[in-house]
PDB file of C-alpha atoms in Angstrom:
ATOM      1  CA  UNK L  12     120.478 119.613 103.548  1.00  0.00           C
ATOM      2  CA  UNK L  13     116.881 119.078 102.501  1.00  0.00           C
ATOM      3  CA  UNK L  14     115.326 115.693 103.180  1.00  0.00           C
ATOM      4  CA  UNK L  15     114.781 113.743  99.961  1.00  0.00           C
ATOM      5  CA  UNK L  16     111.635 111.631 100.005  1.00  0.00           C
ATOM      6  CA  UNK L  17     111.345 108.337  98.166  1.00  0.00           C
ATOM      7  CA  UNK L  18     108.784 108.663  95.383  1.00  0.00           C
ATOM      8  CA  UNK L  19     106.955 106.210  93.175  1.00  0.00           C
ATOM      9  CA  UNK L  20     105.964 107.385  89.700  1.00  0.00           C
ATOM     10  CA  UNK L  21     103.233 105.257  88.103  1.00  0.00           C
ATOM     11  CA  UNK L  22     102.684 104.811  84.391  1.00  0.00           C
ATOM     12  CA  UNK L  23      99.900 107.035  83.048  1.00  0.00           C
ATOM     13  CA  UNK L  24      98.941 105.290  79.801  1.00  0.00           C
ATOM     14  CA  UNK L  25      99.665 102.405  77.444  1.00  0.00           C
ATOM     15  CA  UNK L  26     102.342 104.484  75.691  1.00  0.00           C
ATOM     16  CA  UNK L  27     104.581 104.078  78.722  1.00  0.00           C
ATOM     17  CA  UNK L  28     104.543 107.700  79.862  1.00  0.00           C
ATOM     18  CA  UNK L  29     105.680 108.517  83.402  1.00  0.00           C
ATOM     19  CA  UNK L  30     104.852 112.011  84.673  1.00  0.00           C
ATOM     20  CA  UNK L  31     106.709 113.356  87.694  1.00  0.00           C
ATOM     21  CA  UNK L  32     103.608 115.388  88.564  1.00  0.00           C
ATOM     22  CA  UNK L  33     101.866 112.088  89.379  1.00  0.00           C
ATOM     23  CA  UNK L  34     104.564 110.991  91.822  1.00  0.00           C
ATOM     24  CA  UNK L  35     103.482 109.325  95.064  1.00  0.00           C
ATOM     25  CA  UNK L  36     105.698 110.477  97.941  1.00  0.00           C
ATOM     26  CA  UNK L  37     106.075 108.264 100.995  1.00  0.00           C
ATOM     27  CA  UNK L  38     105.325 109.619 104.486  1.00  0.00           C
ATOM     28  CA  UNK L  39     108.601 108.361 105.928  1.00  0.00           C
ATOM     29  CA  UNK L  40     111.594 107.010 104.043  1.00  0.00           C
ATOM     30  CA  UNK L  41     112.139 103.251 104.432  1.00  0.00           C
ATOM     31  CA  UNK L  42     114.815 102.031 106.816  1.00  0.00           C
ATOM     32  CA  UNK L  43     116.071  99.476 104.302  1.00  0.00           C
ATOM     33  CA  UNK L  44     115.692  98.282 100.713  1.00  0.00           C
ATOM     34  CA  UNK L  45     115.863  94.569  99.938  1.00  0.00           C
ATOM     35  CA  UNK L  46     116.805  93.579  96.378  1.00  0.00           C
ATOM     36  CA  UNK L  47     116.476  90.052  95.045  1.00  0.00           C
ATOM     37  CA  UNK L  48     118.799  89.566  92.062  1.00  0.00           C
ATOM     38  CA  UNK L  49     118.491  86.825  89.478  1.00  0.00           C
ATOM     39  CA  UNK L  50     122.084  86.186  88.410  1.00  0.00           C
ATOM     40  CA  UNK L  51     122.813  82.597  87.388  1.00  0.00           C
ATOM     41  CA  UNK L  52     120.745  79.497  86.691  1.00  0.00           C
ATOM     42  CA  UNK L  53     121.459  75.800  86.337  1.00  0.00           C
ATOM     43  CA  UNK L  54     120.291  74.187  83.092  1.00  0.00           C
ATOM     44  CA  UNK L  55     119.131  70.594  82.616  1.00  0.00           C
ATOM     45  CA  UNK L  56     122.697  69.433  82.087  1.00  0.00           C
ATOM     46  CA  UNK L  57     123.755  70.872  85.422  1.00  0.00           C
ATOM     47  CA  UNK L  58     125.769  73.704  83.880  1.00  0.00           C
ATOM     48  CA  UNK L  59     125.728  77.281  85.087  1.00  0.00           C
ATOM     49  CA  UNK L  60     124.142  79.663  82.594  1.00  0.00           C
ATOM     50  CA  UNK L  61     123.855  83.424  82.681  1.00  0.00           C
ATOM     51  CA  UNK L  62     120.487  84.604  83.960  1.00  0.00           C
ATOM     52  CA  UNK L  63     119.107  88.063  84.584  1.00  0.00           C
ATOM     53  CA  UNK L  64     121.689  90.658  85.606  1.00  0.00           C
ATOM     54  CA  UNK L  65     119.172  93.209  86.893  1.00  0.00           C
ATOM     55  CA  UNK L  66     117.228  93.228  90.150  1.00  0.00           C
ATOM     56  CA  UNK L  67     114.212  90.977  89.936  1.00  0.00           C
ATOM     57  CA  UNK L  68     112.312  92.216  92.977  1.00  0.00           C
ATOM     58  CA  UNK L  69     112.481  95.058  95.473  1.00  0.00           C
ATOM     59  CA  UNK L  70     110.936  94.786  98.933  1.00  0.00           C
ATOM     60  CA  UNK L  71     110.428  97.703 101.295  1.00  0.00           C
ATOM     61  CA  UNK L  72     108.400  98.647 104.350  1.00  0.00           C
ATOM     62  CA  UNK L  73     106.570 101.970 104.565  1.00  0.00           C
ATOM     63  CA  UNK L  74     105.161 103.646 107.674  1.00  0.00           C
ATOM     64  CA  UNK L  75     102.283 106.127 107.859  1.00  0.00           C
ATOM     65  CA  UNK L  76     101.178 108.200 110.843  1.00  0.00           C
ATOM     66  CA  UNK L  77      98.647 111.036 110.606  1.00  0.00           C
ATOM     67  CA  UNK L  78      98.957 111.893 114.306  1.00  0.00           C
ATOM     68  CA  UNK L  79     102.297 113.585 113.621  1.00  0.00           C
ATOM     69  CA  UNK L  80     101.167 117.005 112.480  1.00  0.00           C
ATOM     70  CA  UNK L  81     104.700 118.149 111.796  1.00  0.00           C
ATOM     71  CA  UNK L  82     104.512 115.981 108.669  1.00  0.00           C
ATOM     72  CA  UNK L  83     102.194 118.414 106.905  1.00  0.00           C
ATOM     73  CA  UNK L  84     100.479 120.811 109.328  1.00  0.00           C
ATOM     74  CA  UNK L  85      99.096 123.045 106.590  1.00  0.00           C
ATOM     75  CA  UNK L  86      97.537 120.108 104.784  1.00  0.00           C
ATOM     76  CA  UNK L  87      96.002 118.694 107.949  1.00  0.00           C
ATOM     77  CA  UNK L  88      94.675 122.029 109.172  1.00  0.00           C
ATOM     78  CA  UNK L  89      92.997 122.680 105.833  1.00  0.00           C
ATOM     79  CA  UNK L  90      91.371 119.262 105.919  1.00  0.00           C
ATOM     80  CA  UNK L  91      88.945 120.279 108.663  1.00  0.00           C
ATOM     81  CA  UNK L  92      86.658 123.343 108.880  1.00  0.00           C
ATOM     82  CA  UNK L  93      87.345 125.702 111.753  1.00  0.00           C
ATOM     83  CA  UNK L  94      84.644 125.495 114.453  1.00  0.00           C
ATOM     84  CA  UNK L  95      82.522 128.597 115.045  1.00  0.00           C
ATOM     85  CA  UNK L  96      80.716 130.003 118.075  1.00  0.00           C
ATOM     86  CA  UNK L  97      76.976 130.550 118.352  1.00  0.00           C
ATOM     87  CA  UNK L  98      77.567 134.042 116.997  1.00  0.00           C
ATOM     88  CA  UNK L  99      79.354 132.795 113.886  1.00  0.00           C
ATOM     89  CA  UNK L 100      82.873 133.865 114.842  1.00  0.00           C
ATOM     90  CA  UNK L 101      85.688 131.299 114.417  1.00  0.00           C
ATOM     91  CA  UNK L 102      87.149 129.642 117.493  1.00  0.00           C
ATOM     92  CA  UNK L 103      90.934 129.364 117.718  1.00  0.00           C
ATOM     93  CA  UNK L 104      92.114 125.812 118.300  1.00  0.00           C
ATOM     94  CA  UNK L 105      95.568 124.373 118.796  1.00  0.00           C
ATOM     95  CA  UNK L 106      97.146 121.774 116.553  1.00  0.00           C
ATOM     96  CA  UNK L 107      96.649 119.116 119.220  1.00  0.00           C
ATOM     97  CA  UNK L 108      92.876 119.601 119.036  1.00  0.00           C
ATOM     98  CA  UNK L 109      92.692 118.865 115.320  1.00  0.00           C
ATOM     99  CA  UNK L 110      91.596 115.257 114.764  1.00  0.00           C
ATOM    100  CA  UNK L 111      94.016 113.232 112.633  1.00  0.00           C
ATOM    101  CA  UNK L 112      93.046 112.097 109.168  1.00  0.00           C
ATOM    102  CA  UNK L 113      92.185 108.545 108.205  1.00  0.00           C
ATOM    103  CA  UNK L 114      95.574 107.098 107.295  1.00  0.00           C
ATOM    104  CA  UNK L 115      94.008 105.024 104.519  1.00  0.00           C
ATOM    105  CA  UNK L 116      93.648 108.238 102.521  1.00  0.00           C
ATOM    106  CA  UNK L 117      97.388 107.932 101.925  1.00  0.00           C
ATOM    107  CA  UNK L 118      97.962 104.175 101.936  1.00  0.00           C
ATOM    108  CA  UNK L 119      95.351 103.658  99.225  1.00  0.00           C
ATOM    109  CA  UNK L 120      97.587 105.457  96.730  1.00  0.00           C
ATOM    110  CA  UNK L 121      99.999 102.530  96.964  1.00  0.00           C
ATOM    111  CA  UNK L 122      97.316  99.845  97.207  1.00  0.00           C
ATOM    112  CA  UNK L 123      95.618 101.169  94.063  1.00  0.00           C
ATOM    113  CA  UNK L 124      98.788 100.443  92.082  1.00  0.00           C
ATOM    114  CA  UNK L 125      97.745  96.774  92.208  1.00  0.00           C
ATOM    115  CA  UNK L 126      94.504  97.541  90.340  1.00  0.00           C
ATOM    116  CA  UNK L 127      94.492  96.926  86.550  1.00  0.00           C
ATOM    117  CA  UNK L 128      94.101 100.373  84.983  1.00  0.00           C
ATOM    118  CA  UNK L 129      96.202 100.348  81.803  1.00  0.00           C
ATOM    119  CA  UNK L 130      94.110  99.290  78.787  1.00  0.00           C
ATOM    120  CA  UNK L 131      95.632  97.076  76.134  1.00  0.00           C
ATOM    121  CA  UNK L 132      94.032  96.346  72.775  1.00  0.00           C
ATOM    122  CA  UNK L 133      92.597  92.829  72.698  1.00  0.00           C
ATOM    123  CA  UNK L 134      93.885  91.983  76.184  1.00  0.00           C
ATOM    124  CA  UNK L 135      92.663  92.570  79.730  1.00  0.00           C
ATOM    125  CA  UNK L 136      93.852  95.680  81.532  1.00  0.00           C
ATOM    126  CA  UNK L 137      97.064  95.417  83.513  1.00  0.00           C
ATOM    127  CA  UNK L 138      98.329  97.341  86.546  1.00  0.00           C
ATOM    128  CA  UNK L 139     100.523 100.364  85.851  1.00  0.00           C
ATOM    129  CA  UNK L 140     104.274 100.013  85.720  1.00  0.00           C
ATOM    130  CA  UNK L 141     106.248 102.117  88.183  1.00  0.00           C
ATOM    131  CA  UNK L 142     109.594 103.838  88.489  1.00  0.00           C
ATOM    132  CA  UNK L 143     111.011 104.398  91.973  1.00  0.00           C
ATOM    133  CA  UNK L 144     113.350 107.304  92.776  1.00  0.00           C
ATOM    134  CA  UNK L 145     115.064 108.502  95.936  1.00  0.00           C
ATOM    135  CA  UNK L 146     117.288 111.577  96.094  1.00  0.00           C
ATOM    136  CA  UNK L 147     120.859 110.713  95.098  1.00  0.00           C
ATOM    137  CA  UNK L 148     120.408 106.955  95.330  1.00  0.00           C
ATOM    138  CA  UNK L 149     121.968 106.533  91.867  1.00  0.00           C
ATOM    139  CA  UNK L 150     123.580 108.582  89.114  1.00  0.00           C
ATOM    140  CA  UNK L 151     120.428 108.068  87.027  1.00  0.00           C
ATOM    141  CA  UNK L 152     118.471 110.876  88.715  1.00  0.00           C
ATOM    142  CA  UNK L 153     118.218 108.789  91.868  1.00  0.00           C
ATOM    143  CA  UNK L 154     116.558 105.840  90.145  1.00  0.00           C
ATOM    144  CA  UNK L 155     116.087 102.942  92.575  1.00  0.00           C
ATOM    145  CA  UNK L 156     114.032 100.501  90.518  1.00  0.00           C
ATOM    146  CA  UNK L 157     113.010 100.819  86.888  1.00  0.00           C
ATOM    147  CA  UNK L 158     109.999  99.421  85.014  1.00  0.00           C
ATOM    148  CA  UNK L 159     108.361  97.408  87.768  1.00  0.00           C
ATOM    149  CA  UNK L 160     104.888  96.583  88.999  1.00  0.00           C
ATOM    150  CA  UNK L 161     103.497  96.125  92.494  1.00  0.00           C
ATOM    151  CA  UNK L 162     103.514  92.387  93.024  1.00  0.00           C
ATOM    152  CA  UNK L 163     101.980  92.538  96.486  1.00  0.00           C
ATOM    153  CA  UNK L 164     101.065  94.913  99.294  1.00  0.00           C
ATOM    154  CA  UNK L 165     100.357  93.857 102.868  1.00  0.00           C
ATOM    155  CA  UNK L 166      98.607  96.597 104.832  1.00  0.00           C
ATOM    156  CA  UNK L 167      98.592  96.553 108.618  1.00  0.00           C
ATOM    157  CA  UNK L 168      96.650  99.204 110.558  1.00  0.00           C
ATOM    158  CA  UNK L 169      98.468  99.617 113.865  1.00  0.00           C
ATOM    159  CA  UNK L 170      96.753 102.449 115.754  1.00  0.00           C
ATOM    160  CA  UNK L 171      93.238 103.869 115.937  1.00  0.00           C
ATOM    161  CA  UNK L 172      91.678 107.087 117.215  1.00  0.00           C
ATOM    162  CA  UNK L 173      88.958 107.004 119.872  1.00  0.00           C
ATOM    163  CA  UNK L 174      86.250 107.065 117.202  1.00  0.00           C
ATOM    164  CA  UNK L 175      87.786 104.116 115.328  1.00  0.00           C
ATOM    165  CA  UNK L 176      89.621 106.140 112.680  1.00  0.00           C
ATOM    166  CA  UNK L 177      92.833 104.325 111.653  1.00  0.00           C
ATOM    167  CA  UNK L 178      95.718 106.765 112.071  1.00  0.00           C
ATOM    168  CA  UNK L 179      98.832 104.597 111.735  1.00  0.00           C
ATOM    169  CA  UNK L 180      99.668 101.959 109.175  1.00  0.00           C
ATOM    170  CA  UNK L 181     102.471  99.812 107.854  1.00  0.00           C
ATOM    171  CA  UNK L 182     102.772  98.655 104.244  1.00  0.00           C
ATOM    172  CA  UNK L 183     105.003  95.770 103.195  1.00  0.00           C
ATOM    173  CA  UNK L 184     105.466  96.209  99.453  1.00  0.00           C
ATOM    174  CA  UNK L 185     107.084  94.015  96.848  1.00  0.00           C
ATOM    175  CA  UNK L 186     107.875  95.345  93.380  1.00  0.00           C
ATOM    176  CA  UNK L 187     108.818  93.054  90.511  1.00  0.00           C
ATOM    177  CA  UNK L 188     110.774  94.126  87.452  1.00  0.00           C
ATOM    178  CA  UNK L 189     108.870  93.776  84.202  1.00  0.00           C
ATOM    179  CA  UNK L 190     108.923  95.285  80.714  1.00  0.00           C
ATOM    180  CA  UNK L 191     105.955  95.412  78.365  1.00  0.00           C
ATOM    181  CA  UNK L 192     107.237  93.464  75.343  1.00  0.00           C
ATOM    182  CA  UNK L 193     104.873  95.235  72.942  1.00  0.00           C
ATOM    183  CA  UNK L 194     105.975  98.646  74.182  1.00  0.00           C
ATOM    184  CA  UNK L 195     109.642  97.666  73.911  1.00  0.00           C
ATOM    185  CA  UNK L 196     109.110  96.469  70.341  1.00  0.00           C
ATOM    186  CA  UNK L 197     107.367  99.735  69.542  1.00  0.00           C
ATOM    187  CA  UNK L 198     110.469 101.642  70.613  1.00  0.00           C
ATOM    188  CA  UNK L 199     113.046  99.396  68.951  1.00  0.00           C
ATOM    189  CA  UNK L 200     111.374  98.085  65.811  1.00  0.00           C
ATOM    190  CA  UNK L 201     109.962  99.812  62.720  1.00  0.00           C
ATOM    191  CA  UNK L 202     106.545 101.401  63.113  1.00  0.00           C
ATOM    192  CA  UNK L 203     103.550  99.406  61.936  1.00  0.00           C
ATOM    193  CA  UNK L 204     102.226 102.120  59.618  1.00  0.00           C
ATOM    194  CA  UNK L 205     104.901 104.290  57.946  1.00  0.00           C
ATOM    195  CA  UNK L 206     102.351 106.964  56.927  1.00  0.00           C
ATOM    196  CA  UNK L 207     100.632 109.346  59.340  1.00  0.00           C
ATOM    197  CA  UNK L 208      98.271 112.278  58.828  1.00  0.00           C
ATOM    198  CA  UNK L 209      98.854 115.220  61.158  1.00  0.00           C
ATOM    199  CA  UNK L 210      95.919 116.096  63.420  1.00  0.00           C
ATOM    200  CA  UNK L 211      95.110 119.522  64.837  1.00  0.00           C
ATOM    201  CA  UNK L 212      97.219 120.311  67.886  1.00  0.00           C
ATOM    202  CA  UNK L 213      99.916 117.738  67.126  1.00  0.00           C
ATOM    203  CA  UNK L 214     103.589 118.651  67.019  1.00  0.00           C
ATOM    204  CA  UNK L 215     106.610 116.742  65.803  1.00  0.00           C
ATOM    205  CA  UNK L 216     107.585 116.186  69.422  1.00  0.00           C
ATOM    206  CA  UNK L 217     104.198 114.712  70.338  1.00  0.00           C
ATOM    207  CA  UNK L 218     104.206 112.515  67.226  1.00  0.00           C
ATOM    208  CA  UNK L 219     107.754 111.371  67.988  1.00  0.00           C
ATOM    209  CA  UNK L 220     106.751 110.489  71.549  1.00  0.00           C
ATOM    210  CA  UNK L 221     103.760 108.459  70.341  1.00  0.00           C
ATOM    211  CA  UNK L 222     105.613 106.652  67.552  1.00  0.00           C
ATOM    212  CA  UNK L 223     109.042 106.198  69.138  1.00  0.00           C
ATOM    213  CA  UNK L 224     108.386 106.699  72.843  1.00  0.00           C
ATOM    214  CA  UNK L 225     110.784 109.671  72.922  1.00  0.00           C
ATOM    215  CA  UNK L 226     109.792 113.276  72.045  1.00  0.00           C
ATOM    216  CA  UNK L 227     113.436 114.221  71.417  1.00  0.00           C
ATOM    217  CA  UNK L 228     113.605 112.111  68.241  1.00  0.00           C
ATOM    218  CA  UNK L 229     111.407 114.507  66.263  1.00  0.00           C
ATOM    219  CA  UNK L 230     114.289 115.514  63.992  1.00  0.00           C
ATOM    220  CA  UNK L 231     114.281 112.030  62.413  1.00  0.00           C
ATOM    221  CA  UNK L 232     110.739 112.659  61.175  1.00  0.00           C
ATOM    222  CA  UNK L 233     111.582 116.210  60.088  1.00  0.00           C
ATOM    223  CA  UNK L 234     114.602 115.092  58.059  1.00  0.00           C
ATOM    224  CA  UNK L 235     112.716 112.201  56.446  1.00  0.00           C
ATOM    225  CA  UNK L 236     109.931 114.526  55.276  1.00  0.00           C
ATOM    226  CA  UNK L 237     112.276 117.419  54.382  1.00  0.00           C
ATOM    227  CA  UNK L 238     110.368 119.879  56.558  1.00  0.00           C
ATOM    228  CA  UNK L 239     111.870 123.350  56.184  1.00  0.00           C
ATOM    229  CA  UNK L 240     110.100 124.702  59.273  1.00  0.00           C
ATOM    230  CA  UNK L 241     109.205 121.890  61.700  1.00  0.00           C
ATOM    231  CA  UNK L 242     107.431 124.363  64.000  1.00  0.00           C
ATOM    232  CA  UNK L 243     104.787 125.096  61.365  1.00  0.00           C
ATOM    233  CA  UNK L 244     103.141 121.694  61.114  1.00  0.00           C
ATOM    234  CA  UNK L 245      99.755 121.996  59.401  1.00  0.00           C
ATOM    235  CA  UNK L 246      96.830 119.643  60.100  1.00  0.00           C
ATOM    236  CA  UNK L 247      96.296 117.239  57.207  1.00  0.00           C
ATOM    237  CA  UNK L 248      99.988 117.008  56.352  1.00  0.00           C
ATOM    238  CA  UNK L 249     100.979 113.474  55.354  1.00  0.00           C
ATOM    239  CA  UNK L 250     104.157 112.351  57.100  1.00  0.00           C
ATOM    240  CA  UNK L 251     106.344 109.343  56.526  1.00  0.00           C
ATOM    241  CA  UNK L 252     107.443 107.831  59.838  1.00  0.00           C
ATOM    242  CA  UNK L 253     110.784 106.094  59.249  1.00  0.00           C
ATOM    243  CA  UNK L 254     111.901 103.082  61.291  1.00  0.00           C
ATOM    244  CA  UNK L 255     114.344 103.747  64.085  1.00  0.00           C
ATOM    245  CA  UNK L 256     117.954 102.791  63.730  1.00  0.00           C
ATOM    246  CA  UNK L 257     119.337 101.063  66.821  1.00  0.00           C
ATOM    247  CA  UNK L 258     121.629 104.027  67.531  1.00  0.00           C
ATOM    248  CA  UNK L 259     118.673 106.419  67.562  1.00  0.00           C
ATOM    249  CA  UNK L 260     117.138 104.799  70.633  1.00  0.00           C
ATOM    250  CA  UNK L 261     120.078 105.713  72.853  1.00  0.00           C
ATOM    251  CA  UNK L 262     120.253 109.190  74.335  1.00  0.00           C
ATOM    252  CA  UNK L 263     118.312 111.898  72.588  1.00  0.00           C
ATOM    253  CA  UNK L 264     118.279 115.634  72.982  1.00  0.00           C
ATOM    254  CA  UNK L 265     117.491 117.325  76.115  1.00  0.00           C
TER     255      UNK L 265
END
C-alpha cells in the first residue's frame, strides 16, 4: 500500500479557487491531529445554546529532515552540481557525500501561508484559505479540515550542519476554520450584475466558475440564454446571468 502524504492546498485567488497542483506535501505525516470543537455556549441567562458544530481549530506538529536522503534522493542529488576533476571529467560521489539542503527551503512553504496575499477590493489583503487532505481520512476525498487559515506557526530549528546550515526543523501549526462571507454570499445569493458580455477565450464553464464558484453550473446560464450550441460562445455575446436557486448550489455535474 502506497504511503499517503498529508497535503495542504492553499487558495489561489479571491474567487476561492483551490488547485491540487499547488498542494504543499509534508515531509513526514503528523503523529496526531488535535481538533478543538466549539459545540455549546452559555448565554447571559445561564442557558445552554447551540454553538458551532464544526471543528474550530486544528493543531498539528510537522517534522522536516533533509539529512534523510531516502526522502527524495533524486531531488537532493539534482540540487547540487557534480564536482569535476582538473581535466573536466565528473567525479563519482556517494549519497553520503552530498551536503543536505537548507531545511527552511521546505518549511517556508508553510510559514508563507501566514502572509497576506489574497487581494480584496477596498480592504487589506488577507492570508490564503487552506484545505487539508490526507489519504482516506474521510469520505470527502480525504478532507481533514475545510476552509481554514493558518492562525500561527512556531518554527524550531533542531539540528545544523557543520557549516551552520539548518537541516532539521519542527513546525507547530494551528489552523482556524473561517469562511469568507463575501465569497459565500457570491455563491448563494443573486449576482450583482445580471448582464455579462463574453470576452475572448471565455467559456460557459469559466463564466459559471467566476459567477457561481462552480464550473459545473454552466447549463443554468445556457438554458437562461437559450443557447443552441453552448460550445460555440462568441466574444461580444451578451449573456443574462440568472440568480442561483438554493438547490443549484448543492452537487453539480462531474
